[in-house]
Coordinates of C-alpha atoms and ligand atoms in Angstrom, one line a residue:
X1 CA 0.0 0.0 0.0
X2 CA 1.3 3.4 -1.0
X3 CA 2.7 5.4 2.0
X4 CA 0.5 8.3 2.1
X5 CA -2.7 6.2 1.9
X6 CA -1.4 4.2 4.6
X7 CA -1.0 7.4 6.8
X8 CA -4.6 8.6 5.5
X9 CA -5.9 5.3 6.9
X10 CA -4.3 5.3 10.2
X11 CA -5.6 8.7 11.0
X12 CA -9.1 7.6 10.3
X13 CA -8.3 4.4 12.3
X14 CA -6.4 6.5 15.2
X15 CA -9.9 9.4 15.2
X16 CA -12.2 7.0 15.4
X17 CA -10.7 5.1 18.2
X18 CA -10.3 8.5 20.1
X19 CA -13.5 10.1 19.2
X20 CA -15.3 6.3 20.1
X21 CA -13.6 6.5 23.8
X22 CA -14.4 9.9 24.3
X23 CA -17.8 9.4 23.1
X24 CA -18.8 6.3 24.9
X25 CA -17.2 8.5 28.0
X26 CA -19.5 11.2 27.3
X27 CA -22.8 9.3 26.0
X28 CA -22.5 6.9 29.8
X29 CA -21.9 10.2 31.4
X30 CA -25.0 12.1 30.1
X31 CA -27.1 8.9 30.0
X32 CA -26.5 8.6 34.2
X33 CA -27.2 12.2 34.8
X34 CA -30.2 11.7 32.8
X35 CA -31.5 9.2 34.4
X36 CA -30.5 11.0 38.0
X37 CA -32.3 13.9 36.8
X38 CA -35.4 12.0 35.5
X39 CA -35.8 10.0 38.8
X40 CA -35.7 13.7 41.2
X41 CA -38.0 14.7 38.6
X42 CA -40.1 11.9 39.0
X43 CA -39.7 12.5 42.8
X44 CA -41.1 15.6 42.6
X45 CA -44.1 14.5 41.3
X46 CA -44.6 11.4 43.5
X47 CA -44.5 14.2 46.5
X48 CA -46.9 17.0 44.5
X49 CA -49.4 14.0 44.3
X50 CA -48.9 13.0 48.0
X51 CA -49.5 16.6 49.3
X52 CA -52.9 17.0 47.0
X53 CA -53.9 14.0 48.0
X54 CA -53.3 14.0 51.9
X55 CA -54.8 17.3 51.7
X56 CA -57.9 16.1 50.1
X57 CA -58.0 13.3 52.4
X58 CA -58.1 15.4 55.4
X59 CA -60.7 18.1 54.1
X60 CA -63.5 15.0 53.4
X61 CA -62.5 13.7 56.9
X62 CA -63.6 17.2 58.6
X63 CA -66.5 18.0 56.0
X64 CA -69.8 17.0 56.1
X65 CA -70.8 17.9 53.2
X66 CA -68.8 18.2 49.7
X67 CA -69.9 20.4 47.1
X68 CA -69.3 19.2 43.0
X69 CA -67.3 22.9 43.1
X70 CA -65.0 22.3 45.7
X71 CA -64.0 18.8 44.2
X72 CA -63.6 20.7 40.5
X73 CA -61.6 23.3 41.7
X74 CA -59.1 20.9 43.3
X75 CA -58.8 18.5 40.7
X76 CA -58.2 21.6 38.3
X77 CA -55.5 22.7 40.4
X78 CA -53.7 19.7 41.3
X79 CA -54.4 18.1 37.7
X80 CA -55.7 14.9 39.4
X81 CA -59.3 13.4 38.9
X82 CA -61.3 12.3 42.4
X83 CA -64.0 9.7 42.7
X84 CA -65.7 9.5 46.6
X85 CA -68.1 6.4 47.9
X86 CA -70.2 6.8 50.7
X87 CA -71.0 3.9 52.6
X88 CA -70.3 1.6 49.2
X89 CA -72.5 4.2 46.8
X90 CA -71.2 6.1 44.0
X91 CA -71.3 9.7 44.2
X92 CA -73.3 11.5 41.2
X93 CA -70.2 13.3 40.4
X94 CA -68.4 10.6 39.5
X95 CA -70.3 9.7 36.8
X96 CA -68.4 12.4 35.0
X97 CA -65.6 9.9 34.3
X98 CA -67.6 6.9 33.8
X99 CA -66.7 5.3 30.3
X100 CA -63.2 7.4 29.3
X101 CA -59.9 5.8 30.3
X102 CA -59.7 7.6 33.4
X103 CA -62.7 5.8 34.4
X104 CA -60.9 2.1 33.7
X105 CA -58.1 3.4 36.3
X106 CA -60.5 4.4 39.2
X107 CA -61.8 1.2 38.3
X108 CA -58.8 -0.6 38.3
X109 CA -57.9 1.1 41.4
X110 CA -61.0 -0.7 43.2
X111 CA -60.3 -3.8 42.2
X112 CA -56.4 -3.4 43.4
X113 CA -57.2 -1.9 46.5
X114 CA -58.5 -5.1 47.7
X115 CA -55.0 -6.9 47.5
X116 CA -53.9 -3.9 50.1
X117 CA -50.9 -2.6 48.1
X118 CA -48.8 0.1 48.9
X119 CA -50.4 3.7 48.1
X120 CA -49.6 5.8 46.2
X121 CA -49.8 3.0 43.4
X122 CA -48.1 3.6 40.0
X123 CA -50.7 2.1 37.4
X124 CA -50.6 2.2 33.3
X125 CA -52.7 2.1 30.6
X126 CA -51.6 2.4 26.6
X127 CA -48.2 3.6 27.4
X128 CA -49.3 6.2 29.3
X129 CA -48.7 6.1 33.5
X130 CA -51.2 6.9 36.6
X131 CA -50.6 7.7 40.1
X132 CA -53.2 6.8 42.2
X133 CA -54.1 7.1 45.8
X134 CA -57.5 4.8 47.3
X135 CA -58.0 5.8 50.8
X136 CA -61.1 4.8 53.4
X137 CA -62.2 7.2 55.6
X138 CA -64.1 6.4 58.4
X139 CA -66.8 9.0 59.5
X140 CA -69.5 8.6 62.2
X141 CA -72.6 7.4 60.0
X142 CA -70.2 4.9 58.2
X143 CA -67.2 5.5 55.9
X144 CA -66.4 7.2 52.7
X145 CA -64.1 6.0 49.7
X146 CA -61.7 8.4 48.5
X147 CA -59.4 7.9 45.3
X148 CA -57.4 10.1 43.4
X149 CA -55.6 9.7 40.2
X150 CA -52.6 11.9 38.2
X151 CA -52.2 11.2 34.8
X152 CA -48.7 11.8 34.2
X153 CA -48.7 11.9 30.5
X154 CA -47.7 15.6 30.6
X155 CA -44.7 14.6 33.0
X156 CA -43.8 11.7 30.3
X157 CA -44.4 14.2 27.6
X158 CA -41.2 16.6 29.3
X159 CA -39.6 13.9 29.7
X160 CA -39.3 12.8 26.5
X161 CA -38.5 15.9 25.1
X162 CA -35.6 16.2 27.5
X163 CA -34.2 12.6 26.4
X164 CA -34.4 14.1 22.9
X165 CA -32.3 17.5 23.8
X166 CA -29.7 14.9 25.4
X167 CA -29.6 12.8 22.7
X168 CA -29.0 15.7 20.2
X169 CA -26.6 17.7 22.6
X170 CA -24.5 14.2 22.5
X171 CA -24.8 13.6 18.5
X172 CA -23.2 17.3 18.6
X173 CA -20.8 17.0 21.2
X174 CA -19.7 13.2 19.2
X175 CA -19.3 15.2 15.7
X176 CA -17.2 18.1 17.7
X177 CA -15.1 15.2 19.1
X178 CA -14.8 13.2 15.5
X179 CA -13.4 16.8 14.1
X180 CA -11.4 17.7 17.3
X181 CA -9.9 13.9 16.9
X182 CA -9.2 14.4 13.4
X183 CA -7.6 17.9 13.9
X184 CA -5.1 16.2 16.1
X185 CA -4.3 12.6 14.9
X186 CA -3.4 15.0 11.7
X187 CA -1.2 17.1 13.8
X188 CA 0.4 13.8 15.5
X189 CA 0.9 12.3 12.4
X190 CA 2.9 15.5 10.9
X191 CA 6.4 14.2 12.2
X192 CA 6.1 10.5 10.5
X193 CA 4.7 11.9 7.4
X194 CA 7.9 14.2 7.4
X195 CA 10.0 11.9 8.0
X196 CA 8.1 9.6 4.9
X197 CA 9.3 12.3 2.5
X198 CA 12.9 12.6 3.5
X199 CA 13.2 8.9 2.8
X200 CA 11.0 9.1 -0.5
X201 CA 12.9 12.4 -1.5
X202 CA 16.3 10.4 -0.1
X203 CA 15.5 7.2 -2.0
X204 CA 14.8 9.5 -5.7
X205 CA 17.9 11.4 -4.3
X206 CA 19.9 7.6 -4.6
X207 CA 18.6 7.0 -7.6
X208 CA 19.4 10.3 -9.4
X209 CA 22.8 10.1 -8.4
X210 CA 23.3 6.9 -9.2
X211 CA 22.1 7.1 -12.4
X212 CA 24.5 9.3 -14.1
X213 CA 27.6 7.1 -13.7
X214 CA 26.1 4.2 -14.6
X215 CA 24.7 5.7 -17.6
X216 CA 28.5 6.4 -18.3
X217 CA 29.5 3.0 -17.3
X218 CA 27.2 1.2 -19.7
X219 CA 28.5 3.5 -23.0
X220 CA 32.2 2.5 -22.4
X221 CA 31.2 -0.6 -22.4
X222 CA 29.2 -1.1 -25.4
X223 CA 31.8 1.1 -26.9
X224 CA 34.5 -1.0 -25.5
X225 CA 33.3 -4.2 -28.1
X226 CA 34.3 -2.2 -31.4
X227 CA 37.1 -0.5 -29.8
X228 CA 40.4 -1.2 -30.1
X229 CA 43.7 -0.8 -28.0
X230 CA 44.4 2.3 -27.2
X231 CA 40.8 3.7 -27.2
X232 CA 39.6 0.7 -25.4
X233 CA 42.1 1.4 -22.2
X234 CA 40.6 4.6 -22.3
X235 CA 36.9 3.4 -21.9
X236 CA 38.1 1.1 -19.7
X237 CA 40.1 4.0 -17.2
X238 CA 36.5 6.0 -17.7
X239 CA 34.7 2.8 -16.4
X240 CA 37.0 2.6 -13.6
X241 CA 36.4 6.1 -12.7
X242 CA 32.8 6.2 -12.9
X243 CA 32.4 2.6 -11.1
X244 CA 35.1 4.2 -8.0
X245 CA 32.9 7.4 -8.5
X246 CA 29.6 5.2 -7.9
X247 CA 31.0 3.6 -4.9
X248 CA 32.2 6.9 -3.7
X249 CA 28.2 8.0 -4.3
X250 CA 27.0 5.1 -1.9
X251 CA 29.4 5.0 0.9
X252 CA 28.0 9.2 0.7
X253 CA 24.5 8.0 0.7
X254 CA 24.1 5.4 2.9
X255 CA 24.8 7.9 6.4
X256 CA 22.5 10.4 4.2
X257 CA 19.8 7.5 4.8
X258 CA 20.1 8.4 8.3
X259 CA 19.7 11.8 8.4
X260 CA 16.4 13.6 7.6
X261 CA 17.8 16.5 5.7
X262 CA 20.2 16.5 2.9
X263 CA 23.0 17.9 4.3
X264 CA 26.8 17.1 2.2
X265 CA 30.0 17.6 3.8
X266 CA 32.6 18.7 1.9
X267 CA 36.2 17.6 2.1
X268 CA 38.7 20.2 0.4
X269 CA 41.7 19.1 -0.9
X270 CA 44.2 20.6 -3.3
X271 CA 43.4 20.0 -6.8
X272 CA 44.0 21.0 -10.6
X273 CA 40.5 22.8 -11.9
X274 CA 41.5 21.8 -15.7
X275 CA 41.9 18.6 -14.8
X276 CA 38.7 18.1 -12.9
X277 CA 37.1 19.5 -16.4
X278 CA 39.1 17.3 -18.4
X279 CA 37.8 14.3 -16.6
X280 CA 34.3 14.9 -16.8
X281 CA 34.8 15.8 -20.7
X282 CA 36.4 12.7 -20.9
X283 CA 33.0 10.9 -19.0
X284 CA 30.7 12.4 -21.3
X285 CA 32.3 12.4 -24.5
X286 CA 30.6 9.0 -25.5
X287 CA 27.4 9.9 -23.9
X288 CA 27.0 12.9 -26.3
X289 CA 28.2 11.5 -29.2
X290 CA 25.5 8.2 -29.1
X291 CA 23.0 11.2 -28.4
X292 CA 24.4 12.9 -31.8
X293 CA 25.5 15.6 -29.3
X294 CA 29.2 17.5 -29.9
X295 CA 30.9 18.0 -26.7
X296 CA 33.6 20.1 -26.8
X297 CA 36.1 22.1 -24.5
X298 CA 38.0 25.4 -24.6
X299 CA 40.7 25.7 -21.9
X300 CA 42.5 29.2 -21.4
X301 CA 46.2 28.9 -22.0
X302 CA 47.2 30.3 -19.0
X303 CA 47.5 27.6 -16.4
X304 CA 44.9 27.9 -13.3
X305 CA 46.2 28.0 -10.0
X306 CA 45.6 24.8 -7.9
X307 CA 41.9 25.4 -5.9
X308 CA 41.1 24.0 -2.7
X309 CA 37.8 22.0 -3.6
X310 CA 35.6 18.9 -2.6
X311 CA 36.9 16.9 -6.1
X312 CA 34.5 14.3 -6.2
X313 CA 31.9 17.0 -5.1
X314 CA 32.3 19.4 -8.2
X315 CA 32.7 16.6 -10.4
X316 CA 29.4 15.7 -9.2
X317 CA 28.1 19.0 -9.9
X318 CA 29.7 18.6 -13.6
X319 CA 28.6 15.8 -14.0
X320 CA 24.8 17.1 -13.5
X321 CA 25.6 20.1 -15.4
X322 CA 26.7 17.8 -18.3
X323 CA 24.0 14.7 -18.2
X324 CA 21.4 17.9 -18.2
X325 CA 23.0 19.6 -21.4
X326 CA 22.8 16.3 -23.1
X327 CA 19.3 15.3 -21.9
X328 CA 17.9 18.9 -23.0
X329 CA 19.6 19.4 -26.2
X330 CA 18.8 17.6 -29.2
X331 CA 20.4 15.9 -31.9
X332 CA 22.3 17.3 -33.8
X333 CA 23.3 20.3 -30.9
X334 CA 26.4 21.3 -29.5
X335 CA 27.8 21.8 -25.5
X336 CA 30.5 23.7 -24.3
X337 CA 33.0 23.1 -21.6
X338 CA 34.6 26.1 -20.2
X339 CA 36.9 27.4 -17.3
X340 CA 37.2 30.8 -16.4
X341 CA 40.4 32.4 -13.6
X342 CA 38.9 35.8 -12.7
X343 CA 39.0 38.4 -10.1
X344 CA 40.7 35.4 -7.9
X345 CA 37.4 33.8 -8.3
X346 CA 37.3 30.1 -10.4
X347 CA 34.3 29.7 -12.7
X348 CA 33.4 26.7 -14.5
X349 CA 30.7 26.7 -17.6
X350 CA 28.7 24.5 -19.3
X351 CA 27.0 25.8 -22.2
X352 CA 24.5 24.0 -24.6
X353 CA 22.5 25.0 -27.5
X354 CA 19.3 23.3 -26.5
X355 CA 16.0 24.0 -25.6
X356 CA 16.7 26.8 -23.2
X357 CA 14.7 27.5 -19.7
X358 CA 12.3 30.4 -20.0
X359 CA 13.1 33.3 -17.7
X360 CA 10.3 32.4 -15.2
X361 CA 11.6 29.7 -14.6
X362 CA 14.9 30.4 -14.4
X363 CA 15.0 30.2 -10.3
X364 CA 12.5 27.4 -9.7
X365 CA 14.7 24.7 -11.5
X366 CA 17.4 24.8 -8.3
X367 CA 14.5 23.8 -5.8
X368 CA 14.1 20.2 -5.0
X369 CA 11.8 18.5 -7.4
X370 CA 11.3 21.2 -9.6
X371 CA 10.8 20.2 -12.9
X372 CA 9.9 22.2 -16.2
X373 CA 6.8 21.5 -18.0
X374 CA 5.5 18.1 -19.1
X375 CA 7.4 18.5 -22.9
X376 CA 10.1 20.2 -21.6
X377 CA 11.4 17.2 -19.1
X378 CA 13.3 14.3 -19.8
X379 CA 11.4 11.5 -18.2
X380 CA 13.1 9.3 -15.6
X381 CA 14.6 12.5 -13.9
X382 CA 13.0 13.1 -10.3
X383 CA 13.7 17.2 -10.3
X384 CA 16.9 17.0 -8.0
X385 CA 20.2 17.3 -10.2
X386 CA 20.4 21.4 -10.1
X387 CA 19.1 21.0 -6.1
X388 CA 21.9 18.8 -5.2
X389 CA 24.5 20.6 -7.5
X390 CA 23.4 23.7 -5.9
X391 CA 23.8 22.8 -2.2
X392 CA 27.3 21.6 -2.7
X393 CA 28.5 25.0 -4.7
X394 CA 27.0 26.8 -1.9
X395 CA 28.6 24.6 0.8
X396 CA 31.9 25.3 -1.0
X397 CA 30.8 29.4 -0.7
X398 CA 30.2 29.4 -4.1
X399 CA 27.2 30.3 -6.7
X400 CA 25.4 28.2 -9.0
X401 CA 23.8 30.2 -11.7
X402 CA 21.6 29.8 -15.1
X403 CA 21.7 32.7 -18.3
X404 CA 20.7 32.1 -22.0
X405 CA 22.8 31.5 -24.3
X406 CA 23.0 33.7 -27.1
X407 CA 21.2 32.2 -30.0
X408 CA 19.3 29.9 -27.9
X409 CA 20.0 27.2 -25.2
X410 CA 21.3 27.7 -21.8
X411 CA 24.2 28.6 -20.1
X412 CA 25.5 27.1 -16.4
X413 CA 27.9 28.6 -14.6
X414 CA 29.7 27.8 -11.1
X415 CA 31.3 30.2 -9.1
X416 CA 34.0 29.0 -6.5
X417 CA 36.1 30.8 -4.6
X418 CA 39.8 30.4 -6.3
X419 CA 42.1 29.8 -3.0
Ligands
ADP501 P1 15.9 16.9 -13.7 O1 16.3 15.7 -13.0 O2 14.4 16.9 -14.0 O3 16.7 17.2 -14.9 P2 17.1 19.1 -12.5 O4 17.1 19.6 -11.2 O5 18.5 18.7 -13.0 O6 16.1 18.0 -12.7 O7 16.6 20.2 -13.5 C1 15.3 20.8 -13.2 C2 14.7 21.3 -14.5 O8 15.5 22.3 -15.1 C3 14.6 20.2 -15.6 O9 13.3 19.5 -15.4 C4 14.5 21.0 -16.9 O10 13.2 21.5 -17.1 C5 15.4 22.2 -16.5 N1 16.8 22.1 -17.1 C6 17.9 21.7 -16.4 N2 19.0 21.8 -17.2 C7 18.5 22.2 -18.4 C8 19.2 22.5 -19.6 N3 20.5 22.3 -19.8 N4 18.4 22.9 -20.6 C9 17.1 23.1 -20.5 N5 16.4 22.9 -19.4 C10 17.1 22.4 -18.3

């Protein structure tokens, strides 16, 4: 599975495993104060429904007679429903109820208070609850039956509608925690995704550098098979050179694997600038000719001091400089190796004839991975030969730098500080 996908997946994986905690945390959390706050609620009502009720009680006990308005106004007031006996007979007023559903429950109520439960007495009927109170009150001339009943269908009605504004306050509060999860699995995954580009942009780094030798290595040889002594020691001193310069490349590259940034050391020595030119001419002379390509060098006359330079590091640079003149210029073109002594500064250029690289583009091509246009790029190249070349002329304190050519094509030229 491709690296990035892989990431993409485990930060799905790691938010929904954090969101899920944090959300079962949350939904137990609001589900038990819920149900605390439902049961003081329910409390509330159990005691509003005693207080009517032992009041009511206690009024019949001391009247003698009850008045249909009394009874109405009560019930109105503590939302209950009364039905009174006397001595076993129903009073007219209860007829009122006779035949609804409140009438089943005083019913039901009779026929319960005979197995002596507990009152109050929860009872229900089609979903909906009743509190109920039956209580026998003796009087002088006999006794009186007293019941009251409290439909709580408005109390299950709030109720209800607060279980619905928990449920939607904890679908919000599990979407907030999804994003918040997400927002920071991304920002804990930042460091390994970093570190997943240095090693792709290390392991296109490899291959880059790797390539240009080899591509050297595999000319001399086929050349080598129609060659004949001396041209063939030649090929076979370039092969030498390029193989020692590839093994060179991976004893570089291989601590460069361990390090996140592309960092080059350089190791200055004493050497001849002409002859580092003359080596890499040498390297790519068969390169450009199979390409149909004319190489050529101009050296000055006068004899440049000796420079104190990372060898294998500018012949690296060259080497770029070169395999890019030949990759951009077609058949049929020309390149031009060149040293320059001036102003105690040492410059080395590499001209071509080729396509050219319009002006806009003229500082993008030294970032990483920069690459010109579609039909302008040579494909197998990653976008890192001028981004590697220009790092190591700057850790020699020098300047890497790209002008037309006149007539078309483009011009390279490395600055380095002549001492
Ligand atoms: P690449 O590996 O793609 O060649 P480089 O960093 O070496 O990457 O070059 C970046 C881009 O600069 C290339 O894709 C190409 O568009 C442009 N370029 C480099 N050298 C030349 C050249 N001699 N002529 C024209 N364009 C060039």
């Amino acid at each position: 599975m491709e690296n990035s996908k892989l990431i993409r997946k485990t930060r799905i994986r790691l938010t929904f495993l954090c969101a899920g905690i944090a959300i079962v945390i949350v939904s137990a959390m609001s589900f038990y104060f819920l149900h605390i706050s439902e049961q003081n609620l329910y409390a509330n009502q159990v005691l509003a429904f005693e207080n009517t009720s032992a009041s009511l009680f206690y009024n019949i006990s001391q009247q003698t007679v009850i008045r249909p308005r009394w009874l109405e106004n009560l019930e109105q007031n503590g939302n209950v429903f009364v039905q009174i006996r006397d001595n076993g007979k129903d009073y007219l007023y209860n007829n009122k109820t006779k035949g609804t559903s409140i009438g089943e429950i005083f019913d039901m109520v009779y026929e319960k208070q005979e197995e002596q439960p507990d009152f109050p007495l929860l009872l229900s009927q089609n979903g909906t609850g009743y509190l109920t109170w039956y209580n026998k009150i003796v009087k002088e001339n006999g006794f009186m039956e007293v019941t009251v009943v409290y439909p709580l269908k408005d109390f299950q009605a709030q109720l209800a509608s607060q279980k619905r504004t928990f449920l939607q306050a904890v679908l919000w509060i599990s979407l907030l925690l999804v994003l918040i999860s997400f927002y920071l699995t991304g920002r804990l995954l930042k460091p390994i995704q970093i570190n997943q580009k240095n090693q792709n942009y290390f392991i296109s780094s490899a291959s880059h550098e790797l390539r240009t030798p080899l591509s050297v290595i595999l000319s001399c040889a086929n050349a080598c098979r129609m060659a004949e002594d001396p041209e063939r020691n030649r090929f076979l001193n370039t092969i030498e050179t390029e193989g020692l310069r590839m093994s060179h490349l991976i004893t570089d590259l291989l601590p460069l694997a361990k390090t996140d940034a592309l960092t080059y050391t350089i190791q200055k020595e004493s050497c001849d600038p002409d002859a580092l030119l003359l080596d890499s001419y040498d390297a790519f002379r068969i390169p450009a000719h199979e390409k149909g390509i004319s190489l050529n060098i101009t050296l000055p006359e006068q004899i440049a001091p000796a420079c104190n330079l990372d060898k294998r590091r500018i012949a690296q640079v060259l080497a770029i400089l070169i395999q890019n003149a030949i990759s951009y210029t077609p058949s049929g073109g020309c390149i031009h190796l060149s040293r320059l002594f001036k102003n105690g500064k040492l410059y080395f250029i590499v001209s071509d004839n080729g396509i050219g690289i319009p002006d806009q583009e003229k500082k993008e091509i030294f970032k990483k991975f920069y690459r010109g246009d579609v039909s302008r790029r040579d494909p197998g190249h990653f976008g890192l030969g001028l981004s590697i070349g220009y790092e190591i002329v700057k850790a020699h304190g020098g300047k890497l730098s790209v002008a037309d050519t006149p007539g078309g094509g483009s011009t390279f030229r490395v600055e380095l500080p002549g001492n």
